[in-house]
Amino acid sequence: LALADPGAASSQLALQAHISTNTLVRIYFGPPGTGKTLMAVQQAVKVVDPGFADQDDFSACFRRMNELHDQIAFVTFHPSLQYEDVVESIRPRLIGGDQIGGSDGDPEASGSGEDTSVGYTRFDGPLMRLAVRAIRHSNQQYVVVIDEINRGDVSRILGPMISALEADKRIGADFPIGFERQYPDNLDGDTRMFLPGNLHILGTMNSADRNIALVDYALRRRFDFVSCPPDPGLLAQTVDEAPLNLRELLQVINGRIAFLLDDDHRIGHGYLMGVNTNAEAVRAFAQKILPLLSEYFYGDEGLIALVLGDRIGGAFNVMAIEPATHNFATLFDMTQDDAGQYGMRPGRAHLALNVDPRFWNTERMPPGPDNDGYAVSALRKLYESKATNTTLSESDIAVESEHID
């Protein structure tokens, strides 16, 4: 009965199958670009297919995950996602006809020519679908991977299922808890459902995403949290004659970001993974890291100059720093100290920051640095203590350009 009707709670409890001591309910969290999704997918494949030979190859793990779609579901949470999308709902269904066609918003039945009518059917979302399969096939493992779990309203999406997530609340565990199915098969019987121990849930969470509320304490208690910090050790030097040390570059940037903000806003090693040449490093920095820094320090753009080691009038600046051309006293007919009584914060520097075109020029086709040697020197100065941020010499640029060539 339990195999035929997953809502038959009393029969499910009698199965006592797969005591849930090894059930994974886990969230990988960390700054962006630290490989959280890769680790979740890798773990999902390990659970479902322990004998998979290429478990250390992330690309192979993704291919294997797609092959195991009957046992692994991948869901991305977002603000508009609801319980009806992930767990269960009632949805309209077309009865008769092959497909829907037509135009101007007027659907018409097409294909076989049969009359088409609309009925309703119960829809099982990916989480419920795998839970039912896990109950019916207790000798197999099933995993739901929830990417960006904190970008959705987790309490609203999971609903009453939250109480049944923990390993000791599963079928056959010490403290099983069933949740009421909203659309059970048998209204006259037991309408509860208990999650099986062979259903695992792996999530990822971007710890730098402060625009979306982090998971609440009730959910934190039910998940194991695994930290995924940046790992500069995975990076090496570029292959150019005068290489860039990507490991030291990332370490210096993250040290400065952690001081100005916190560890959660550090930059993941993934932004520089696969970078082999100096030109690729400049491109990755300009197109990926600089936009991220602009988002981090929105409203305090001057702090970007601190992270990059740029100075007013300095050589090899990534950002072209221009002091404000206006004069406060001329504009407001008072000093900044006098303006303090109106809420003006004195001493705040106003700088105009734009990417120096010698480092990266978006107007080029394709975009790139106006001076390759300058761009490489701008990155190298971040981590080389001996680098002097003084007047740029033509010989320095010539030497760097030769190295690029």
Short mmCIF file of C-alpha atoms in Angstrom, two decimals:
data_model
loop_
_atom_site.label_atom_id
_atom_site.label_comp_id
_atom_site.label_asym_id
_atom_site.label_seq_id
_atom_site.Cartn_x
_atom_site.Cartn_y
_atom_site.Cartn_z
CA LEU A 1 0.00 0.00 0.00
CA ALA A 2 2.81 2.39 0.84
CA LEU A 3 4.47 1.80 -2.52
CA ALA A 4 1.21 2.45 -4.35
CA ASP A 5 0.17 5.43 -2.26
CA PRO A 6 2.98 7.59 -0.80
CA GLY A 7 0.37 9.27 1.37
CA ALA A 8 -0.29 6.09 3.37
CA ALA A 9 1.68 7.24 6.40
CA SER A 10 1.10 4.34 8.74
CA SER A 11 2.31 1.83 6.14
CA GLN A 12 5.34 3.95 5.35
CA LEU A 13 6.39 3.95 8.99
CA ALA A 14 6.11 0.17 9.07
CA LEU A 15 8.63 -0.14 6.23
CA GLN A 16 11.51 1.06 8.45
CA ALA A 17 13.60 1.29 5.28
CA HIS A 18 16.80 3.30 5.04
CA ILE A 19 17.19 4.69 8.53
CA SER A 20 18.15 8.28 7.79
CA THR A 21 21.47 8.56 9.62
CA ASN A 22 23.32 9.24 6.36
CA THR A 23 20.78 11.58 4.78
CA LEU A 24 22.40 14.74 3.43
CA VAL A 25 20.63 18.05 4.10
CA ARG A 26 23.39 20.49 3.30
CA ILE A 27 24.07 24.04 2.09
CA TYR A 28 27.34 25.13 0.49
CA PHE A 29 27.87 28.84 1.19
CA GLY A 30 30.52 31.39 0.38
CA PRO A 31 31.43 34.42 -1.76
CA PRO A 32 30.67 34.43 -5.48
CA GLY A 33 32.97 32.40 -7.70
CA THR A 34 34.08 29.81 -5.14
CA GLY A 35 32.59 26.77 -6.88
CA LYS A 36 29.57 26.16 -4.65
CA THR A 37 27.39 24.86 -7.48
CA LEU A 38 30.22 22.67 -8.76
CA MET A 39 30.65 21.10 -5.33
CA ALA A 40 26.90 20.50 -4.94
CA VAL A 41 26.63 18.80 -8.33
CA GLN A 42 29.76 16.74 -7.64
CA GLN A 43 28.33 15.57 -4.31
CA ALA A 44 24.98 14.75 -5.90
CA VAL A 45 26.66 12.49 -8.47
CA LYS A 46 28.73 10.81 -5.73
CA VAL A 47 25.58 10.01 -3.77
CA VAL A 48 23.57 8.67 -6.70
CA ASP A 49 26.42 6.96 -8.57
CA PRO A 50 29.27 6.16 -6.12
CA GLY A 51 31.13 4.18 -8.77
CA PHE A 52 31.31 7.05 -11.25
CA ALA A 53 34.93 7.11 -12.40
CA ASP A 54 35.28 10.85 -13.11
CA GLN A 55 34.04 12.28 -9.82
CA ASP A 56 36.90 14.80 -9.71
CA ASP A 57 36.09 16.14 -13.18
CA PHE A 58 33.42 18.83 -12.75
CA SER A 59 32.48 18.82 -16.44
CA ALA A 60 32.00 15.07 -16.34
CA CYS A 61 29.91 15.40 -13.18
CA PHE A 62 27.55 17.84 -14.89
CA ARG A 63 27.15 15.52 -17.85
CA ARG A 64 26.49 12.62 -15.50
CA MET A 65 23.95 14.66 -13.54
CA ASN A 66 21.98 15.31 -16.73
CA GLU A 67 22.08 11.60 -17.55
CA LEU A 68 20.71 10.85 -14.07
CA HIS A 69 17.79 13.27 -14.38
CA ASP A 70 15.41 10.62 -13.01
CA GLN A 71 17.34 10.67 -9.72
CA ILE A 72 18.82 14.20 -9.61
CA ALA A 73 16.76 17.37 -9.92
CA PHE A 74 18.33 20.82 -10.24
CA VAL A 75 16.24 23.81 -9.13
CA THR A 76 17.20 27.48 -8.94
CA PHE A 77 15.35 29.53 -6.32
CA HIS A 78 14.26 33.08 -7.17
CA PRO A 79 11.94 35.64 -5.55
CA SER A 80 8.82 34.67 -7.52
CA LEU A 81 9.10 30.92 -6.88
CA GLN A 82 6.32 29.38 -4.78
CA TYR A 83 5.26 26.13 -3.11
CA GLU A 84 3.13 25.28 -6.14
CA ASP A 85 6.21 25.34 -8.40
CA VAL A 86 8.48 23.09 -6.34
CA VAL A 87 6.20 20.82 -4.29
CA GLU A 88 2.63 20.36 -5.56
CA SER A 89 -0.31 22.18 -7.13
CA ILE A 90 -3.38 21.80 -9.30
CA ARG A 91 -2.82 22.85 -12.91
CA PRO A 92 -4.95 23.05 -16.04
CA ARG A 93 -4.47 20.38 -18.64
CA LEU A 94 -5.55 20.20 -22.27
CA ILE A 95 -7.61 17.12 -23.12
CA GLY A 96 -7.74 16.10 -26.77
CA GLY A 97 -5.81 17.49 -29.75
CA ASP A 98 -2.09 17.27 -30.32
CA GLN A 99 -0.95 20.78 -29.58
CA ILE A 100 -2.02 24.36 -29.22
CA GLY A 101 -1.61 26.83 -32.05
CA GLY A 102 -3.24 30.02 -33.23
CA SER A 103 -2.41 33.70 -32.97
CA ASP A 104 -3.53 36.96 -31.43
CA GLY A 105 -4.00 35.26 -28.09
CA ASP A 106 -6.73 32.90 -29.35
CA PRO A 107 -5.51 29.31 -28.86
CA GLU A 108 -6.87 26.76 -31.24
CA ALA A 109 -6.58 22.99 -31.29
CA SER A 110 -4.47 21.73 -34.14
CA GLY A 111 -3.00 18.43 -35.27
CA SER A 112 -5.55 15.63 -35.10
CA GLY A 113 -8.57 17.87 -35.48
CA GLU A 114 -10.12 16.54 -32.28
CA ASP A 115 -11.98 18.85 -29.95
CA THR A 116 -9.85 20.19 -27.13
CA SER A 117 -11.13 20.87 -23.64
CA VAL A 118 -9.45 21.98 -20.44
CA GLY A 119 -9.29 19.77 -17.38
CA TYR A 120 -7.30 19.87 -14.17
CA THR A 121 -4.65 17.56 -12.82
CA ARG A 122 -2.35 17.41 -9.82
CA PHE A 123 1.16 18.62 -10.58
CA ASP A 124 4.09 17.27 -8.58
CA GLY A 125 7.03 19.66 -8.56
CA PRO A 126 10.63 18.40 -8.68
CA LEU A 127 10.90 18.02 -4.92
CA MET A 128 7.69 16.04 -4.54
CA ARG A 129 8.40 14.05 -7.69
CA LEU A 130 11.74 12.80 -6.40
CA ALA A 131 10.32 12.19 -2.92
CA VAL A 132 7.67 9.87 -4.38
CA ARG A 133 10.27 8.04 -6.47
CA ALA A 134 12.53 7.67 -3.44
CA ILE A 135 9.71 6.03 -1.48
CA ARG A 136 8.90 3.62 -4.29
CA HIS A 137 12.57 2.74 -4.95
CA SER A 138 14.14 2.51 -1.52
CA ASN A 139 17.28 0.84 -2.92
CA GLN A 140 18.24 3.94 -4.91
CA GLN A 141 19.41 7.40 -3.89
CA TYR A 142 17.76 10.67 -4.99
CA VAL A 143 19.10 14.23 -4.73
CA VAL A 144 17.51 17.66 -5.17
CA VAL A 145 20.09 20.40 -5.82
CA ILE A 146 18.75 23.86 -4.93
CA ASP A 147 20.93 26.59 -6.41
CA GLU A 148 20.80 30.11 -4.88
CA ILE A 149 18.58 28.85 -2.07
CA ASN A 150 18.58 32.21 -0.25
CA ARG A 151 17.23 34.10 -3.27
CA GLY A 152 13.79 32.64 -2.71
CA ASP A 153 11.39 32.83 0.22
CA VAL A 154 12.34 29.40 1.55
CA SER A 155 9.51 29.21 4.11
CA ARG A 156 6.93 29.97 1.44
CA ILE A 157 8.44 27.62 -1.13
CA LEU A 158 8.90 24.57 1.09
CA GLY A 159 5.88 25.24 3.30
CA PRO A 160 5.04 22.44 5.74
CA MET A 161 7.78 20.24 4.28
CA ILE A 162 10.34 22.20 6.32
CA SER A 163 9.47 20.22 9.46
CA ALA A 164 10.27 16.93 7.71
CA LEU A 165 13.66 17.86 6.26
CA GLU A 166 15.93 16.76 9.10
CA ALA A 167 17.43 13.28 8.99
CA ASP A 168 15.85 12.21 12.27
CA LYS A 169 12.39 13.26 11.03
CA ARG A 170 12.40 10.86 8.05
CA ILE A 171 10.75 7.48 7.53
CA GLY A 172 12.17 4.91 9.94
CA ALA A 173 14.09 7.51 12.00
CA ASP A 174 13.62 8.27 15.69
CA PHE A 175 11.21 11.19 15.38
CA PRO A 176 9.33 10.91 12.06
CA ILE A 177 7.16 13.87 11.12
CA GLY A 178 4.67 13.80 8.29
CA PHE A 179 3.30 16.85 6.54
CA GLU A 180 -0.17 17.15 5.07
CA ARG A 181 -0.35 16.85 1.32
CA GLN A 182 -2.56 19.55 -0.13
CA TYR A 183 -3.78 17.30 -2.92
CA PRO A 184 -3.68 13.68 -1.64
CA ASP A 185 -4.74 10.67 -3.70
CA ASN A 186 -7.06 9.34 -1.00
CA LEU A 187 -9.04 11.91 0.95
CA ASP A 188 -10.57 9.23 3.17
CA GLY A 189 -7.23 7.78 4.26
CA ASP A 190 -4.08 9.16 5.82
CA THR A 191 -3.23 12.32 3.90
CA ARG A 192 0.19 12.78 5.47
CA MET A 193 3.49 12.17 3.72
CA PHE A 194 6.83 11.29 5.31
CA LEU A 195 10.07 12.03 3.52
CA PRO A 196 12.32 8.98 2.96
CA GLY A 197 15.91 8.77 4.08
CA ASN A 198 17.19 8.20 0.53
CA LEU A 199 16.11 11.69 -0.53
CA HIS A 200 18.98 14.18 -0.12
CA ILE A 201 18.82 17.96 -0.44
CA LEU A 202 21.89 20.02 -1.37
CA GLY A 203 21.73 23.80 -1.62
CA THR A 204 24.05 26.67 -2.48
CA MET A 205 24.01 30.15 -0.98
CA ASN A 206 25.90 33.28 -2.02
CA SER A 207 26.96 34.84 1.29
CA ALA A 208 27.65 38.21 -0.39
CA ASP A 209 24.06 38.59 -1.58
CA ARG A 210 22.70 41.00 1.02
CA ASN A 211 19.84 42.25 -1.14
CA ILE A 212 17.98 39.01 -0.49
CA ALA A 213 17.26 37.93 3.08
CA LEU A 214 19.42 35.05 4.23
CA VAL A 215 17.75 31.83 5.31
CA ASP A 216 15.95 32.11 8.62
CA TYR A 217 17.06 30.43 11.83
CA ALA A 218 14.46 27.64 11.56
CA LEU A 219 15.98 26.55 8.28
CA ARG A 220 19.56 27.03 9.44
CA ARG A 221 18.95 24.48 12.19
CA ARG A 222 17.81 21.90 9.66
CA PHE A 223 20.73 22.22 7.25
CA ASP A 224 24.42 21.47 7.65
CA PHE A 225 26.42 24.45 6.39
CA VAL A 226 29.69 23.89 4.53
CA SER A 227 31.90 26.93 3.97
CA CYS A 228 33.37 27.45 0.49
CA PRO A 229 36.01 30.19 0.84
CA PRO A 230 38.18 31.48 -2.01
CA ASP A 231 41.15 29.22 -2.65
CA PRO A 232 44.01 31.19 -4.28
CA GLY A 233 46.09 28.00 -4.14
CA LEU A 234 44.17 26.75 -7.17
CA LEU A 235 45.64 29.58 -9.25
CA ALA A 236 49.12 29.82 -10.71
CA GLN A 237 51.15 32.15 -12.87
CA THR A 238 50.32 32.99 -16.44
CA VAL A 239 52.45 31.45 -19.17
CA ASP A 240 53.88 34.70 -20.56
CA GLU A 241 57.59 35.49 -20.44
CA ALA A 242 56.86 38.09 -17.74
CA PRO A 243 53.97 36.29 -16.01
CA LEU A 244 51.34 37.60 -13.63
CA ASN A 245 51.06 35.80 -10.30
CA LEU A 246 47.30 35.24 -10.13
CA ARG A 247 47.54 33.65 -6.69
CA GLU A 248 49.15 36.72 -5.11
CA LEU A 249 46.88 39.03 -7.06
CA LEU A 250 43.75 37.42 -5.62
CA GLN A 251 45.19 37.27 -2.10
CA VAL A 252 45.95 41.00 -2.05
CA ILE A 253 42.55 41.99 -3.44
CA ASN A 254 40.67 39.77 -1.00
CA GLY A 255 42.70 41.02 1.94
CA ARG A 256 41.73 44.58 1.13
CA ILE A 257 38.06 43.72 0.51
CA ALA A 258 37.85 41.80 3.79
CA PHE A 259 39.26 44.81 5.65
CA LEU A 260 36.89 47.32 4.03
CA LEU A 261 33.79 45.08 3.99
CA ASP A 262 33.95 41.51 5.31
CA ASP A 263 35.01 37.98 4.35
CA ASP A 264 31.67 37.30 2.66
CA HIS A 265 32.44 39.83 -0.07
CA ARG A 266 35.78 38.38 -1.10
CA ILE A 267 36.24 37.36 -4.73
CA GLY A 268 36.20 33.69 -5.58
CA HIS A 269 39.01 31.95 -7.40
CA GLY A 270 36.53 30.99 -10.11
CA TYR A 271 36.85 34.45 -11.65
CA LEU A 272 40.45 33.66 -12.61
CA MET A 273 40.21 29.92 -13.21
CA GLY A 274 41.16 28.97 -16.74
CA VAL A 275 43.18 32.19 -17.21
CA ASN A 276 46.48 31.26 -18.87
CA THR A 277 47.91 34.44 -20.39
CA ASN A 278 48.40 38.03 -19.27
CA ALA A 279 45.88 39.18 -21.88
CA GLU A 280 43.26 36.79 -20.49
CA ALA A 281 43.98 38.03 -16.97
CA VAL A 282 43.42 41.65 -18.00
CA ARG A 283 40.19 40.69 -19.76
CA ALA A 284 38.86 38.72 -16.78
CA PHE A 285 39.73 41.57 -14.43
CA ALA A 286 38.08 44.21 -16.60
CA GLN A 287 34.93 42.29 -17.52
CA LYS A 288 34.28 40.32 -14.33
CA ILE A 289 36.11 41.67 -11.28
CA LEU A 290 35.77 45.42 -11.85
CA PRO A 291 31.94 45.24 -12.27
CA LEU A 292 31.76 43.19 -9.07
CA LEU A 293 33.83 45.78 -7.19
CA SER A 294 31.57 48.54 -8.53
CA GLU A 295 28.57 46.69 -7.11
CA TYR A 296 30.26 46.07 -3.76
CA PHE A 297 31.28 49.71 -3.29
CA TYR A 298 28.28 51.40 -4.83
CA GLY A 299 28.06 54.85 -3.24
CA ASP A 300 31.65 54.61 -2.00
CA GLU A 301 33.45 54.30 -5.31
CA GLY A 302 36.58 55.89 -3.87
CA LEU A 303 37.19 52.67 -1.95
CA ILE A 304 37.70 50.87 -5.26
CA ALA A 305 40.88 52.92 -5.67
CA LEU A 306 42.09 51.61 -2.30
CA VAL A 307 41.47 48.01 -3.33
CA LEU A 308 43.29 48.54 -6.62
CA GLY A 309 46.15 50.50 -5.10
CA ASP A 310 45.42 53.47 -7.38
CA ARG A 311 46.40 57.01 -6.46
CA ILE A 312 45.68 60.47 -7.79
CA GLY A 313 48.43 61.15 -10.30
CA GLY A 314 49.84 57.66 -9.88
CA ALA A 315 51.28 55.52 -12.64
CA PHE A 316 49.69 52.25 -13.78
CA ASN A 317 46.29 53.14 -12.34
CA VAL A 318 43.46 50.82 -13.30
CA MET A 319 41.01 53.65 -12.71
CA ALA A 320 41.51 57.15 -14.07
CA ILE A 321 40.98 59.21 -10.92
CA GLU A 322 39.88 62.79 -11.35
CA PRO A 323 39.30 65.03 -8.33
CA ALA A 324 36.10 67.01 -8.30
CA THR A 325 36.43 70.16 -10.38
CA HIS A 326 33.81 72.13 -8.46
CA ASN A 327 34.46 74.12 -5.30
CA PHE A 328 32.08 73.59 -2.38
CA ALA A 329 32.26 77.17 -1.12
CA THR A 330 31.56 78.52 -4.60
CA LEU A 331 28.60 76.23 -5.18
CA PHE A 332 26.89 76.68 -1.79
CA ASP A 333 28.24 80.02 -0.60
CA MET A 334 29.40 78.52 2.69
CA THR A 335 32.14 76.29 4.04
CA GLN A 336 31.69 72.56 4.55
CA ASP A 337 31.99 73.09 8.31
CA ASP A 338 29.08 75.53 8.26
CA ALA A 339 27.10 73.09 6.11
CA GLY A 340 27.41 70.48 8.88
CA GLN A 341 24.34 71.94 10.62
CA TYR A 342 22.32 70.91 7.56
CA GLY A 343 23.58 67.34 7.72
CA MET A 344 26.53 67.71 5.37
CA ARG A 345 29.33 65.34 6.31
CA PRO A 346 32.59 67.31 6.13
CA GLY A 347 35.76 65.84 4.77
CA ARG A 348 34.11 63.47 2.29
CA ALA A 349 36.15 63.28 -0.88
CA HIS A 350 34.30 63.32 -4.18
CA LEU A 351 36.19 61.54 -6.92
CA ALA A 352 35.23 60.70 -10.46
CA LEU A 353 36.35 57.14 -11.24
CA ASN A 354 36.45 55.71 -14.73
CA VAL A 355 38.45 52.81 -16.10
CA ASP A 356 41.64 54.10 -17.67
CA PRO A 357 41.42 53.32 -21.41
CA ARG A 358 45.05 52.26 -21.35
CA PHE A 359 43.90 49.42 -19.08
CA TRP A 360 40.60 48.70 -20.82
CA ASN A 361 38.79 50.62 -23.54
CA THR A 362 35.18 49.57 -24.14
CA GLU A 363 34.99 51.66 -27.31
CA ARG A 364 37.50 49.47 -29.09
CA MET A 365 36.19 46.70 -31.31
CA PRO A 366 36.62 44.27 -29.73
CA PRO A 367 37.08 45.94 -26.31
CA GLY A 368 40.58 45.75 -24.90
CA PRO A 369 43.46 47.78 -23.49
CA ASP A 370 44.91 50.66 -25.47
CA ASN A 371 48.31 49.66 -24.09
CA ASP A 372 48.95 46.02 -23.26
CA GLY A 373 52.09 46.74 -21.26
CA TYR A 374 50.32 49.36 -19.16
CA ALA A 375 47.43 47.00 -18.39
CA VAL A 376 49.72 44.21 -17.19
CA SER A 377 51.74 46.64 -15.04
CA ALA A 378 48.51 47.94 -13.51
CA LEU A 379 47.72 44.43 -12.24
CA ARG A 380 51.28 43.58 -11.24
CA LYS A 381 51.57 46.66 -9.04
CA LEU A 382 48.77 45.31 -6.80
CA TYR A 383 50.95 42.61 -5.32
CA GLU A 384 54.53 43.68 -5.97
CA SER A 385 55.70 45.70 -2.97
CA LYS A 386 58.69 46.92 -4.93
CA ALA A 387 56.44 48.45 -7.56
CA THR A 388 56.53 52.22 -7.44
CA ASN A 389 53.38 54.04 -8.40
CA THR A 390 55.22 57.05 -9.77
CA THR A 391 55.61 58.66 -13.14
CA LEU A 392 55.29 56.16 -15.97
CA SER A 393 58.31 55.89 -18.22
CA GLU A 394 58.21 55.05 -21.90
CA SER A 395 60.87 52.37 -21.37
CA ASP A 396 58.67 50.55 -18.85
CA ILE A 397 55.80 50.45 -21.31
CA ALA A 398 58.10 49.24 -24.08
CA VAL A 399 59.46 46.40 -21.94
CA GLU A 400 55.97 45.27 -20.92
CA SER A 401 54.77 45.42 -24.52
CA GLU A 402 57.64 43.19 -25.61
CA HIS A 403 56.66 40.67 -22.93
CA ILE A 404 53.06 40.70 -24.13
CA ASP A 405 54.19 40.09 -27.71
#
